[in-house]
Amino acid sequence: MRVLLVHPEFPRTYWGFQHSLPLTGKRATLPPLGLITLAAHLPADWTLRLVDLNVETLDDAALAWADVVMVGGMLVQAPSMLAVLARARAAGRRTIAGGPAPTTSPELFAAADVVFQGEIEGREAEVVAAARGQGPPLVAPPPGARPALAAARSPRYDLLRFDAYVSMSVQASRGCPFHCEFCDVIEIFGRVPRLKTPVQLLAELDALFALGWRGSVFVVDDNFIGNIKETRRLLPGLARWQDERGRPFELYTEASVNLAADEGLLADMVAAGFTSVFVGIETPSTSALRAAGKTQNLRMDLREAVDRITAAGIEVMAGFIVGFDGDDEGTFEAQRRFLADAPIPLAMVGVLTALPGTALWRRLEREGRLRERSSGQTFARPNFVPAMDEAVLLRRYAELIGEVYSPDAYLRRCRAVLATARRPPGPRRPRAGGWKHLARAVWRLGVRGERRRLFWSLLAAGARRGSAAAFTWAVAHAIQSEHLIRYTREDVLPALARGAGEDLGVDDAHAAARDRDRPELRQACQGA
Ligand code: SF4
């Protein structure tokens, strides 16, 4: 069996860093971990090829070569997934769609011969049957069943073109014990964190190391500290592993904000090589946090939490949300004050979105306020009728995001990291290729760029800390600023000025998929 695995294209988003990639000589930020994990679970005698549309194009010869085309991704990638499915079907190939978007929105992918919902571990026979044309058009896991990750195999990193990516990925756990109303992670992966064993995780790092990877590795967990006891057990071995190999990887992950309350855990994470963490701050409004079920954020002062994590040597990237039911104009001022000098260069301020299958989605459906399916973008008009006047919400949001990514505000937040961190986050010395990045950045941002003052001020702030690590950190953040500022100015603000945010075409694609001649899948999806 010849299987073509296709990773769909991401539209331009904050996370894509498309404006910064040319400065790094890379094509994409992260590899398709889901597809290479699936690949590891396919029969060993099948021939596999991977095409990541964020890195390369899909040519007709690759489609002609394949017996089966498997495509997987997130909601925001749906337009690209549907385009791939259309091409594969036109070429007469059998198609299977899987991953987060087909799991939560199977009806959107009626163009696929088979929609595979849920996780692959322990369900290899089902995907084999689907590839052979046996079995139903909707392959769903038994309700509530979630596989133990002891059954997870090490992803097929060998299928990747390492030179195309800024960072590699591994996964230590899935699921999160909390119950934030807007979160789809707990619907997809459950509220009981499932972990790989330390041996499994180190084997994945070994695989990356053996293939020659050095540098950044994203630990793609929903909440790395979802099971703190197990995380504590994992970290000393990870620190030893790094020490024995000359500390080849800088790690970053996602975690709940209660991380800040545990000095020992923070110290262990730093020792293991963690240099940054994404946390969901969401809002300084305690009433909004309570209403959204994000009660873990009520247990400590959020600004103090950010300072503590930063001081330990881990940079905080944070998510913020506006558009909660209790929000009013004062909320925007509170967000602005929180962020003004916070050590959070990368602040993802988005508009509340109801993702399919979430508690928020169900509540808004009951209240008759849902307007359309979410495109997965959170930097635009909400997909439900907000409690606040929508024109005011979008205007105040545009003002907030415009200010957050003004060069001065970004520089202030970067300086706050350098002033707060006991040791600067990031690699202790520049990686191979770092001088090339620096030369490109100096020429394109420092000599020819529009924001030369930001560039040189940031480098000067890094140099003043008097270490190679701080200077390297400053260069990386100057490169990162190029995307954050340009994406805000060129995409987000113009879309908001048009009044409705981006039309990503998902609803059109959804309608088209619904109307396709696929009654059996439509019928199957109605029960999903
Ligand atoms: S803490 Fe994060 S992952 Fe966990 S439920 Fe809340 S939003 Fe989801």
Short mmCIF file of N, CA and C and ligand atoms in Angstrom, two decimals, residues 176 178 180 182-183 186 222 294 296, ligand 1:
data_model
loop_
_atom_site.label_atom_id
_atom_site.label_comp_id
_atom_site.label_asym_id
_atom_site.label_seq_id
_atom_site.Cartn_x
_atom_site.Cartn_y
_atom_site.Cartn_z
N CYS A 176 -6.28 17.60 29.97
CA CYS A 176 -6.07 18.64 30.98
C CYS A 176 -7.16 18.50 32.03
N PHE A 178 -8.57 20.68 33.92
CA PHE A 178 -9.42 21.84 34.20
C PHE A 178 -10.67 21.83 33.31
N CYS A 180 -12.24 24.80 31.47
CA CYS A 180 -12.53 26.11 30.89
C CYS A 180 -13.64 25.94 29.83
N PHE A 182 -14.55 27.45 27.20
CA PHE A 182 -14.31 27.67 25.77
C PHE A 182 -13.32 26.66 25.16
N CYS A 183 -12.82 25.72 25.96
CA CYS A 183 -11.70 24.88 25.53
C CYS A 183 -12.16 23.60 24.85
N ILE A 186 -10.26 19.63 26.15
CA ILE A 186 -10.82 18.66 27.11
C ILE A 186 -11.93 17.83 26.47
N ASP A 222 -1.25 19.61 26.03
CA ASP A 222 -2.35 20.54 26.29
C ASP A 222 -2.06 21.30 27.57
N LYS A 294 -12.60 29.17 34.53
CA LYS A 294 -11.14 29.15 34.60
C LYS A 294 -10.73 29.48 36.04
N GLN A 296 -8.73 28.13 38.14
CA GLN A 296 -7.31 28.02 38.54
C GLN A 296 -6.63 29.37 38.44
S1 SF4 B 1 -6.25 25.08 31.32
FE1 SF4 B 1 -5.99 25.29 29.09
S2 SF4 B 1 -6.06 23.18 28.27
FE2 SF4 B 1 -6.88 23.15 30.37
S3 SF4 B 1 -9.10 23.32 30.14
FE3 SF4 B 1 -8.30 25.39 30.45
S4 SF4 B 1 -7.90 26.21 28.36
FE4 SF4 B 1 -8.14 23.98 28.21
#
